[in-house]
PDB file of C-alpha atoms and ligand atoms in Angstrom:
ATOM      1  CA  UNK A   1      83.195  96.306 121.913  1.00 59.00           C
ATOM      2  CA  UNK A   2      85.746  94.386 119.841  1.00 77.00           C
ATOM      3  CA  UNK A   3      89.196  95.768 119.331  1.00 96.00           C
ATOM      4  CA  UNK A   4      89.336  97.685 116.015  1.00 98.00           C
ATOM      5  CA  UNK A   5      93.024  96.873 115.638  1.00 98.00           C
ATOM      6  CA  UNK A   6      94.524  93.674 116.950  1.00 98.00           C
ATOM      7  CA  UNK A   7      97.971  93.835 118.449  1.00 98.00           C
ATOM      8  CA  UNK A   8     100.353  90.878 119.053  1.00 98.00           C
ATOM      9  CA  UNK A   9     104.084  90.696 119.534  1.00 98.00           C
ATOM     10  CA  UNK A  10     105.931  87.559 118.412  1.00 98.00           C
ATOM     11  CA  UNK A  11     109.672  87.771 119.056  1.00 98.00           C
ATOM     12  CA  UNK A  12     110.938  91.134 117.628  1.00 98.00           C
ATOM     13  CA  UNK A  13     107.843  91.716 115.426  1.00 98.00           C
ATOM     14  CA  UNK A  14     104.657  93.534 116.282  1.00 98.00           C
ATOM     15  CA  UNK A  15     101.692  92.254 114.241  1.00 98.00           C
ATOM     16  CA  UNK A  16      98.905  94.865 113.777  1.00 98.00           C
ATOM     17  CA  UNK A  17      95.685  93.803 112.219  1.00 98.00           C
ATOM     18  CA  UNK A  18      92.823  96.073 111.075  1.00 98.00           C
ATOM     19  CA  UNK A  19      89.784  94.284 112.584  1.00 98.00           C
ATOM     20  CA  UNK A  20      86.533  95.343 110.977  1.00 98.00           C
ATOM     21  CA  UNK A  21      86.292  92.297 108.754  1.00 98.00           C
ATOM     22  CA  UNK A  22      82.474  92.508 108.425  1.00 97.00           C
ATOM     23  CA  UNK A  23      82.957  95.830 106.610  1.00 97.00           C
ATOM     24  CA  UNK A  24      86.136  94.831 104.690  1.00 97.00           C
ATOM     25  CA  UNK A  25      88.107  96.856 107.272  1.00 98.00           C
ATOM     26  CA  UNK A  26      86.551 100.179 106.173  1.00 97.00           C
ATOM     27  CA  UNK A  27      88.405 102.924 107.952  1.00 97.00           C
ATOM     28  CA  UNK A  28      86.361 105.131 110.265  1.00 97.00           C
ATOM     29  CA  UNK A  29      88.102 107.595 112.642  1.00 97.00           C
ATOM     30  CA  UNK A  30      87.727 105.063 115.512  1.00 97.00           C
ATOM     31  CA  UNK A  31      89.700 102.512 113.564  1.00 98.00           C
ATOM     32  CA  UNK A  32      92.379 105.055 112.496  1.00 98.00           C
ATOM     33  CA  UNK A  33      92.762 106.190 116.066  1.00 97.00           C
ATOM     34  CA  UNK A  34      93.165 102.596 117.301  1.00 98.00           C
ATOM     35  CA  UNK A  35      95.767 102.021 114.563  1.00 98.00           C
ATOM     36  CA  UNK A  36      97.621 105.114 115.629  1.00 98.00           C
ATOM     37  CA  UNK A  37      97.669 103.881 119.221  1.00 98.00           C
ATOM     38  CA  UNK A  38      98.983 100.472 118.057  1.00 98.00           C
ATOM     39  CA  UNK A  39     101.769 101.982 116.035  1.00 98.00           C
ATOM     40  CA  UNK A  40     102.852 104.174 118.970  1.00 98.00           C
ATOM     41  CA  UNK A  41     102.709 101.261 121.268  1.00 98.00           C
ATOM     42  CA  UNK A  42     105.086  99.346 118.940  1.00 98.00           C
ATOM     43  CA  UNK A  43     107.453 102.336 118.757  1.00 98.00           C
ATOM     44  CA  UNK A  44     107.590 102.626 122.597  1.00 98.00           C
ATOM     45  CA  UNK A  45     108.403  98.897 123.055  1.00 98.00           C
ATOM     46  CA  UNK A  46     112.182  98.249 122.816  1.00 98.00           C
ATOM     47  CA  UNK A  47     111.483  94.571 122.154  1.00 98.00           C
ATOM     48  CA  UNK A  48     109.813  95.436 118.873  1.00 98.00           C
ATOM     49  CA  UNK A  49     112.126  95.922 115.864  1.00 98.00           C
ATOM     50  CA  UNK A  50     109.661  95.615 112.959  1.00 99.00           C
ATOM     51  CA  UNK A  51     105.917  96.273 112.556  1.00 99.00           C
ATOM     52  CA  UNK A  52     103.664  94.332 110.203  1.00 99.00           C
ATOM     53  CA  UNK A  53     100.269  95.705 109.277  1.00 99.00           C
ATOM     54  CA  UNK A  54      97.535  93.482 107.830  1.00 98.00           C
ATOM     55  CA  UNK A  55      93.784  93.224 107.606  1.00 98.00           C
ATOM     56  CA  UNK A  56      91.452  90.601 109.248  1.00 98.00           C
ATOM     57  CA  UNK A  57      88.995  88.638 107.045  1.00 98.00           C
ATOM     58  CA  UNK A  58      88.846  88.704 103.242  1.00 98.00           C
ATOM     59  CA  UNK A  59      90.575  92.000 102.548  1.00 98.00           C
ATOM     60  CA  UNK A  60      93.334  94.294 103.612  1.00 98.00           C
ATOM     61  CA  UNK A  61      91.055  97.341 103.572  1.00 98.00           C
ATOM     62  CA  UNK A  62      88.400  98.707 101.247  1.00 97.00           C
ATOM     63  CA  UNK A  63      89.294 102.296 102.111  1.00 96.00           C
ATOM     64  CA  UNK A  64      87.627 105.003 104.010  1.00 96.00           C
ATOM     65  CA  UNK A  65      84.277 104.281 105.573  1.00 95.00           C
ATOM     66  CA  UNK A  66      81.590 105.786 103.206  1.00 94.00           C
ATOM     67  CA  UNK A  67      78.689 103.691 104.270  1.00 92.00           C
ATOM     68  CA  UNK A  68      78.815 101.394 107.322  1.00 93.00           C
ATOM     69  CA  UNK A  69      76.743 101.833 110.482  1.00 93.00           C
ATOM     70  CA  UNK A  70      79.881 102.889 112.232  1.00 93.00           C
ATOM     71  CA  UNK A  71      80.666 105.717 109.964  1.00 95.00           C
ATOM     72  CA  UNK A  72      81.791 108.615 112.081  1.00 93.00           C
ATOM     73  CA  UNK A  73      82.422 111.274 109.493  1.00 89.00           C
ATOM     74  CA  UNK A  74      80.331 114.029 111.138  1.00 89.00           C
ATOM     75  CA  UNK A  75      81.511 113.391 114.666  1.00 93.00           C
ATOM     76  CA  UNK A  76      84.130 115.498 116.491  1.00 94.00           C
ATOM     77  CA  UNK A  77      87.255 113.714 117.607  1.00 94.00           C
ATOM     78  CA  UNK A  78      90.299 114.697 119.566  1.00 93.00           C
ATOM     79  CA  UNK A  79      93.183 115.606 117.311  1.00 93.00           C
ATOM     80  CA  UNK A  80      95.169 112.632 116.149  1.00 94.00           C
ATOM     81  CA  UNK A  81      98.206 113.880 114.298  1.00 97.00           C
ATOM     82  CA  UNK A  82      98.178 117.726 113.965  1.00 97.00           C
ATOM     83  CA  UNK A  83      97.398 120.834 115.972  1.00 97.00           C
ATOM     84  CA  UNK A  84      94.343 121.701 113.916  1.00 97.00           C
ATOM     85  CA  UNK A  85      91.431 123.190 115.800  1.00 97.00           C
ATOM     86  CA  UNK A  86      88.138 121.245 116.159  1.00 96.00           C
ATOM     87  CA  UNK A  87      86.437 120.727 112.795  1.00 96.00           C
ATOM     88  CA  UNK A  88      83.009 119.237 113.282  1.00 95.00           C
ATOM     89  CA  UNK A  89      81.059 122.448 113.865  1.00 96.00           C
ATOM     90  CA  UNK A  90      82.753 124.475 111.090  1.00 96.00           C
ATOM     91  CA  UNK A  91      80.925 125.765 108.006  1.00 96.00           C
ATOM     92  CA  UNK A  92      81.531 125.352 104.252  1.00 94.00           C
ATOM     93  CA  UNK A  93      84.650 123.586 103.149  1.00 96.00           C
ATOM     94  CA  UNK A  94      86.416 124.120 106.432  1.00 97.00           C
ATOM     95  CA  UNK A  95      85.147 121.072 108.354  1.00 96.00           C
ATOM     96  CA  UNK A  96      86.226 118.512 105.640  1.00 97.00           C
ATOM     97  CA  UNK A  97      89.548 120.283 105.008  1.00 98.00           C
ATOM     98  CA  UNK A  98      90.533 120.186 108.717  1.00 98.00           C
ATOM     99  CA  UNK A  99      89.198 116.757 109.395  1.00 97.00           C
ATOM    100  CA  UNK A 100      91.054 115.079 106.548  1.00 97.00           C
ATOM    101  CA  UNK A 101      94.196 117.137 107.151  1.00 98.00           C
ATOM    102  CA  UNK A 102      94.368 115.438 110.520  1.00 98.00           C
ATOM    103  CA  UNK A 103      92.813 112.031 110.313  1.00 97.00           C
ATOM    104  CA  UNK A 104      93.933 111.212 106.753  1.00 98.00           C
ATOM    105  CA  UNK A 105      96.871 113.188 105.651  1.00 98.00           C
ATOM    106  CA  UNK A 106      98.276 113.889 109.128  1.00 98.00           C
ATOM    107  CA  UNK A 107      98.130 110.342 110.258  1.00 98.00           C
ATOM    108  CA  UNK A 108      99.677 108.974 107.073  1.00 98.00           C
ATOM    109  CA  UNK A 109     102.574 111.298 107.401  1.00 98.00           C
ATOM    110  CA  UNK A 110     103.074 110.338 111.013  1.00 98.00           C
ATOM    111  CA  UNK A 111     103.018 106.710 110.134  1.00 98.00           C
ATOM    112  CA  UNK A 112     105.406 107.142 107.282  1.00 98.00           C
ATOM    113  CA  UNK A 113     107.862 108.777 109.676  1.00 98.00           C
ATOM    114  CA  UNK A 114     107.708 106.020 112.293  1.00 98.00           C
ATOM    115  CA  UNK A 115     111.334 105.306 113.240  1.00 98.00           C
ATOM    116  CA  UNK A 116     111.011 101.478 112.889  1.00 98.00           C
ATOM    117  CA  UNK A 117     110.612  99.530 109.689  1.00 99.00           C
ATOM    118  CA  UNK A 118     106.951  98.728 108.673  1.00 99.00           C
ATOM    119  CA  UNK A 119     105.688  96.095 106.373  1.00 99.00           C
ATOM    120  CA  UNK A 120     102.174  96.119 104.737  1.00 99.00           C
ATOM    121  CA  UNK A 121     101.037  92.546 104.307  1.00 99.00           C
ATOM    122  CA  UNK A 122      98.236  92.899 101.730  1.00 98.00           C
ATOM    123  CA  UNK A 123      95.676  90.389 100.617  1.00 98.00           C
ATOM    124  CA  UNK A 124      92.354  90.883  98.899  1.00 98.00           C
ATOM    125  CA  UNK A 125      91.321  94.460  98.330  1.00 98.00           C
ATOM    126  CA  UNK A 126      93.502  97.405  98.901  1.00 98.00           C
ATOM    127  CA  UNK A 127      91.316 100.199  97.676  1.00 98.00           C
ATOM    128  CA  UNK A 128      91.474 104.045  97.806  1.00 98.00           C
ATOM    129  CA  UNK A 129      92.216 104.933 101.474  1.00 97.00           C
ATOM    130  CA  UNK A 130      93.596 101.422 101.746  1.00 98.00           C
ATOM    131  CA  UNK A 131      96.409 102.483  99.379  1.00 98.00           C
ATOM    132  CA  UNK A 132      97.391 105.266 101.837  1.00 98.00           C
ATOM    133  CA  UNK A 133      97.954 102.690 104.599  1.00 98.00           C
ATOM    134  CA  UNK A 134      99.956 100.441 102.376  1.00 98.00           C
ATOM    135  CA  UNK A 135     102.052 103.259 100.763  1.00 98.00           C
ATOM    136  CA  UNK A 136     103.163 104.707 104.066  1.00 98.00           C
ATOM    137  CA  UNK A 137     104.653 101.471 105.144  1.00 98.00           C
ATOM    138  CA  UNK A 138     108.236 100.864 104.047  1.00 98.00           C
ATOM    139  CA  UNK A 139     107.674  97.502 102.277  1.00 99.00           C
ATOM    140  CA  UNK A 140     104.506  96.033 100.718  1.00 99.00           C
ATOM    141  CA  UNK A 141     104.273  92.285 100.354  1.00 99.00           C
ATOM    142  CA  UNK A 142     101.085  91.065  98.589  1.00 98.00           C
ATOM    143  CA  UNK A 143      99.481  87.692  98.076  1.00 98.00           C
ATOM    144  CA  UNK A 144      98.615  86.598  94.559  1.00 98.00           C
ATOM    145  CA  UNK A 145      94.945  87.375  95.201  1.00 97.00           C
ATOM    146  CA  UNK A 146      95.572  90.933  96.168  1.00 98.00           C
ATOM    147  CA  UNK A 147      94.371  93.891  94.003  1.00 98.00           C
ATOM    148  CA  UNK A 148      94.819  97.612  94.140  1.00 98.00           C
ATOM    149  CA  UNK A 149      92.443 100.403  92.988  1.00 98.00           C
ATOM    150  CA  UNK A 150      91.728 104.057  93.414  1.00 98.00           C
ATOM    151  CA  UNK A 151      88.304 104.694  91.980  1.00 97.00           C
ATOM    152  CA  UNK A 152      87.738 108.142  93.563  1.00 97.00           C
ATOM    153  CA  UNK A 153      88.000 109.952  90.230  1.00 97.00           C
ATOM    154  CA  UNK A 154      84.367 108.674  89.851  1.00 96.00           C
ATOM    155  CA  UNK A 155      83.604 111.030  92.775  1.00 96.00           C
ATOM    156  CA  UNK A 156      85.166 113.953  90.797  1.00 97.00           C
ATOM    157  CA  UNK A 157      88.214 113.818  93.076  1.00 97.00           C
ATOM    158  CA  UNK A 158      91.827 113.551  91.884  1.00 97.00           C
ATOM    159  CA  UNK A 159      92.848 110.525  94.006  1.00 96.00           C
ATOM    160  CA  UNK A 160      92.979 109.943  97.754  1.00 97.00           C
ATOM    161  CA  UNK A 161      94.196 112.516 100.284  1.00 97.00           C
ATOM    162  CA  UNK A 162      97.772 111.197 100.409  1.00 98.00           C
ATOM    163  CA  UNK A 163      98.504 111.700  96.737  1.00 98.00           C
ATOM    164  CA  UNK A 164     101.609 109.608  96.261  1.00 98.00           C
ATOM    165  CA  UNK A 165     100.339 107.980  93.016  1.00 98.00           C
ATOM    166  CA  UNK A 166     102.887 109.496  90.603  1.00 98.00           C
ATOM    167  CA  UNK A 167     105.717 108.512  92.973  1.00 98.00           C
ATOM    168  CA  UNK A 168     104.689 104.871  93.695  1.00 98.00           C
ATOM    169  CA  UNK A 169     103.452 104.099  90.191  1.00 98.00           C
ATOM    170  CA  UNK A 170     105.299 106.515  87.880  1.00 97.00           C
ATOM    171  CA  UNK A 171     103.305 109.299  86.144  1.00 97.00           C
ATOM    172  CA  UNK A 172     102.064 107.288  83.164  1.00 98.00           C
ATOM    173  CA  UNK A 173     100.733 104.347  85.131  1.00 98.00           C
ATOM    174  CA  UNK A 174      99.330 106.596  87.767  1.00 98.00           C
ATOM    175  CA  UNK A 175      97.164 108.290  85.120  1.00 98.00           C
ATOM    176  CA  UNK A 176      95.923 104.992  83.784  1.00 98.00           C
ATOM    177  CA  UNK A 177      95.229 103.740  87.363  1.00 98.00           C
ATOM    178  CA  UNK A 178      93.243 106.896  88.235  1.00 98.00           C
ATOM    179  CA  UNK A 179      91.511 107.528  84.802  1.00 98.00           C
ATOM    180  CA  UNK A 180      90.197 103.892  84.517  1.00 97.00           C
ATOM    181  CA  UNK A 181      89.586 103.473  88.287  1.00 97.00           C
ATOM    182  CA  UNK A 182      89.793  99.676  87.896  1.00 97.00           C
ATOM    183  CA  UNK A 183      91.755  96.923  89.565  1.00 97.00           C
ATOM    184  CA  UNK A 184      95.460  96.517  89.357  1.00 98.00           C
ATOM    185  CA  UNK A 185      96.415  92.931  90.153  1.00 98.00           C
ATOM    186  CA  UNK A 186      99.364  92.140  92.425  1.00 98.00           C
ATOM    187  CA  UNK A 187     101.574  91.015  89.430  1.00 98.00           C
ATOM    188  CA  UNK A 188     101.041  94.309  87.646  1.00 98.00           C
ATOM    189  CA  UNK A 189     101.589  96.260  90.852  1.00 98.00           C
ATOM    190  CA  UNK A 190     104.898  94.433  91.261  1.00 98.00           C
ATOM    191  CA  UNK A 191     105.959  95.276  87.692  1.00 98.00           C
ATOM    192  CA  UNK A 192     105.362  99.018  88.393  1.00 97.00           C
ATOM    193  CA  UNK A 193     107.526  98.876  91.424  1.00 97.00           C
ATOM    194  CA  UNK A 194     104.643  99.819  93.695  1.00 98.00           C
ATOM    195  CA  UNK A 195     105.082  96.717  95.843  1.00 98.00           C
ATOM    196  CA  UNK A 196     108.054  94.536  96.821  1.00 98.00           C
ATOM    197  CA  UNK A 197     106.937  90.919  96.437  1.00 98.00           C
ATOM    198  CA  UNK A 198     103.994  88.783  95.396  1.00 98.00           C
ATOM    199  CA  UNK A 199     103.716  85.394  97.132  1.00 98.00           C
ATOM    200  CA  UNK A 200     101.061  82.657  97.151  1.00 98.00           C
ATOM    201  CA  UNK A 201      98.200  83.402  99.575  1.00 98.00           C
ATOM    202  CA  UNK A 202      99.032  80.425 101.780  1.00 98.00           C
ATOM    203  CA  UNK A 203     102.664  81.447 102.315  1.00 98.00           C
ATOM    204  CA  UNK A 204     102.030  85.196 102.798  1.00 98.00           C
ATOM    205  CA  UNK A 205     102.399  85.276 106.512  1.00 98.00           C
ATOM    206  CA  UNK A 206     105.479  82.998 106.528  1.00 98.00           C
ATOM    207  CA  UNK A 207     107.194  85.098 103.916  1.00 98.00           C
ATOM    208  CA  UNK A 208     106.486  88.348 105.785  1.00 98.00           C
ATOM    209  CA  UNK A 209     107.587  86.707 109.022  1.00 98.00           C
ATOM    210  CA  UNK A 210     110.887  85.666 107.567  1.00 98.00           C
ATOM    211  CA  UNK A 211     111.465  89.053 106.008  1.00 98.00           C
ATOM    212  CA  UNK A 212     110.739  90.816 109.316  1.00 98.00           C
ATOM    213  CA  UNK A 213     112.915  88.383 111.313  1.00 98.00           C
ATOM    214  CA  UNK A 214     115.897  89.170 109.016  1.00 98.00           C
ATOM    215  CA  UNK A 215     115.342  92.912 109.145  1.00 98.00           C
ATOM    216  CA  UNK A 216     115.169  92.620 112.970  1.00 98.00           C
ATOM    217  CA  UNK A 217     118.794  91.399 113.004  1.00 98.00           C
ATOM    218  CA  UNK A 218     119.967  94.861 111.793  1.00 98.00           C
ATOM    219  CA  UNK A 219     120.905  97.518 114.257  1.00 98.00           C
ATOM    220  CA  UNK A 220     117.902  99.518 115.393  1.00 98.00           C
ATOM    221  CA  UNK A 221     119.420 102.986 114.865  1.00 98.00           C
ATOM    222  CA  UNK A 222     120.917 101.920 111.504  1.00 98.00           C
ATOM    223  CA  UNK A 223     117.490 100.989 110.282  1.00 98.00           C
ATOM    224  CA  UNK A 224     115.898 104.265 111.643  1.00 98.00           C
ATOM    225  CA  UNK A 225     118.654 106.341 109.774  1.00 98.00           C
ATOM    226  CA  UNK A 226     118.244 104.346 106.620  1.00 98.00           C
ATOM    227  CA  UNK A 227     114.502 104.958 106.635  1.00 98.00           C
ATOM    228  CA  UNK A 228     115.005 108.642 107.252  1.00 98.00           C
ATOM    229  CA  UNK A 229     117.596 108.770 104.400  1.00 98.00           C
ATOM    230  CA  UNK A 230     115.206 107.301 101.893  1.00 98.00           C
ATOM    231  CA  UNK A 231     112.167 109.249 102.999  1.00 98.00           C
ATOM    232  CA  UNK A 232     114.129 112.471 102.970  1.00 98.00           C
ATOM    233  CA  UNK A 233     115.306 111.663  99.371  1.00 98.00           C
ATOM    234  CA  UNK A 234     111.710 110.927  98.357  1.00 98.00           C
ATOM    235  CA  UNK A 235     110.560 114.207  99.762  1.00 98.00           C
ATOM    236  CA  UNK A 236     113.383 116.045  97.890  1.00 98.00           C
ATOM    237  CA  UNK A 237     112.308 114.267  94.718  1.00 98.00           C
ATOM    238  CA  UNK A 238     108.976 116.137  95.307  1.00 98.00           C
ATOM    239  CA  UNK A 239     106.750 113.797  97.174  1.00 98.00           C
ATOM    240  CA  UNK A 240     105.959 116.126 100.071  1.00 98.00           C
ATOM    241  CA  UNK A 241     105.278 119.107  97.901  1.00 98.00           C
ATOM    242  CA  UNK A 242     103.188 117.113  95.410  1.00 97.00           C
ATOM    243  CA  UNK A 243     101.043 115.757  98.208  1.00 98.00           C
ATOM    244  CA  UNK A 244     100.571 119.233  99.669  1.00 98.00           C
ATOM    245  CA  UNK A 245      99.601 120.713  96.267  1.00 97.00           C
ATOM    246  CA  UNK A 246      97.149 117.972  95.507  1.00 98.00           C
ATOM    247  CA  UNK A 247      95.594 118.137  98.943  1.00 98.00           C
ATOM    248  CA  UNK A 248      94.243 121.609  97.877  1.00 98.00           C
ATOM    249  CA  UNK A 249      92.873 120.210  94.594  1.00 98.00           C
ATOM    250  CA  UNK A 250      91.304 117.281  96.574  1.00 98.00           C
ATOM    251  CA  UNK A 251      89.422 119.770  98.700  1.00 98.00           C
ATOM    252  CA  UNK A 252      88.511 121.948  95.669  1.00 98.00           C
ATOM    253  CA  UNK A 253      86.806 118.807  94.405  1.00 98.00           C
ATOM    254  CA  UNK A 254      85.054 118.118  97.737  1.00 97.00           C
ATOM    255  CA  UNK A 255      83.886 121.799  97.847  1.00 97.00           C
ATOM    256  CA  UNK A 256      82.750 121.648  94.193  1.00 98.00           C
ATOM    257  CA  UNK A 257      80.803 118.473  94.844  1.00 97.00           C
ATOM    258  CA  UNK A 258      79.086 120.138  97.796  1.00 96.00           C
ATOM    259  CA  UNK A 259      78.233 123.294  95.765  1.00 96.00           C
ATOM    260  CA  UNK A 260      77.049 121.369  92.774  1.00 96.00           C
ATOM    261  CA  UNK A 261      75.169 118.482  94.368  1.00 94.00           C
ATOM    262  CA  UNK A 262      75.260 118.989  98.117  1.00 90.00           C
ATOM    263  CA  UNK A 263      77.149 115.667  98.392  1.00 93.00           C
ATOM    264  CA  UNK A 264      80.888 115.951  98.997  1.00 93.00           C
ATOM    265  CA  UNK A 265      81.718 112.598  97.375  1.00 95.00           C
ATOM    266  CA  UNK A 266      79.705 113.483  94.301  1.00 94.00           C
ATOM    267  CA  UNK A 267      76.726 111.247  95.120  1.00 94.00           C
ATOM    268  CA  UNK A 268      78.823 108.020  94.985  1.00 94.00           C
ATOM    269  CA  UNK A 269      78.320 105.219  97.455  1.00 92.00           C
ATOM    270  CA  UNK A 270      79.737 101.815  98.332  1.00 92.00           C
ATOM    271  CA  UNK A 271      77.853 100.054  95.518  1.00 93.00           C
ATOM    272  CA  UNK A 272      78.811 102.490  92.818  1.00 93.00           C
ATOM    273  CA  UNK A 273      82.462 102.433  93.859  1.00 93.00           C
ATOM    274  CA  UNK A 274      82.444  98.674  93.973  1.00 92.00           C
ATOM    275  CA  UNK A 275      80.947  98.534  90.511  1.00 93.00           C
ATOM    276  CA  UNK A 276      83.738 100.865  89.216  1.00 93.00           C
ATOM    277  CA  UNK A 277      86.446  98.424  90.343  1.00 91.00           C
ATOM    278  CA  UNK A 278      84.557  95.322  89.242  1.00 90.00           C
ATOM    279  CA  UNK A 279      83.777  96.349  85.633  1.00 74.00           C
TER     280      UNK A 279
HETATM  281 ZN1   ZN B   1      88.710 113.516 100.958  1.00 91.01          ZN
END
């Protein structure tokens, strides 16, 4: 079995790479679990000062796995980030609520709180669940071919589980992004303040490496405290409460879909979601 997340350390930088390129790095729980292990490995290594997250192949990540042969949505898994009880055998809305509270929301919050600086290095697609991975990193550097989209309103759902949209885009752009469900190109994402830099595809890695090397010269504890200071400020501006409130609406939508059509993502699939961001 190939590694779902590649892990390399060069100097003070750990390079993590999502590694399901044949499926645009679609995130199943196996991949998220491997990513969590990689992040924790980087935290435990005193030689690592900065972590970079990227995707192998043509895309950063196309989001949660809604249709590959490795989709593991109905499988039980050991808790990853929270003390929630086992979910897979639970009835009604309970299974999805508990599963996503741990594997999606719980992991995102854990990664956002990692005590070392993290950089998302984004190329190609960064869609839906992909946004969550990029947003919980401290910095986002994108290549000029990168694009961002959250088409899940098509599923009748108000955005992905980690609902940071109004904070990273501003309320007005967040509505446009979600209502239209189309692509936001890297330049536009930069103009909204959602990402830090846009660089040519061929210099993406060098640019990120230079940034990471410079950050790595700062004192470790100073960086950890700076990160905490800004994350705490963001939470006091309402991020944490907004994400909690929307998580309930998100699961009302999953439950509604299941009641109305017996399909918790509203009968959508990879093709229909792809079409939404291509039109
Ligand atoms: Zn969901």
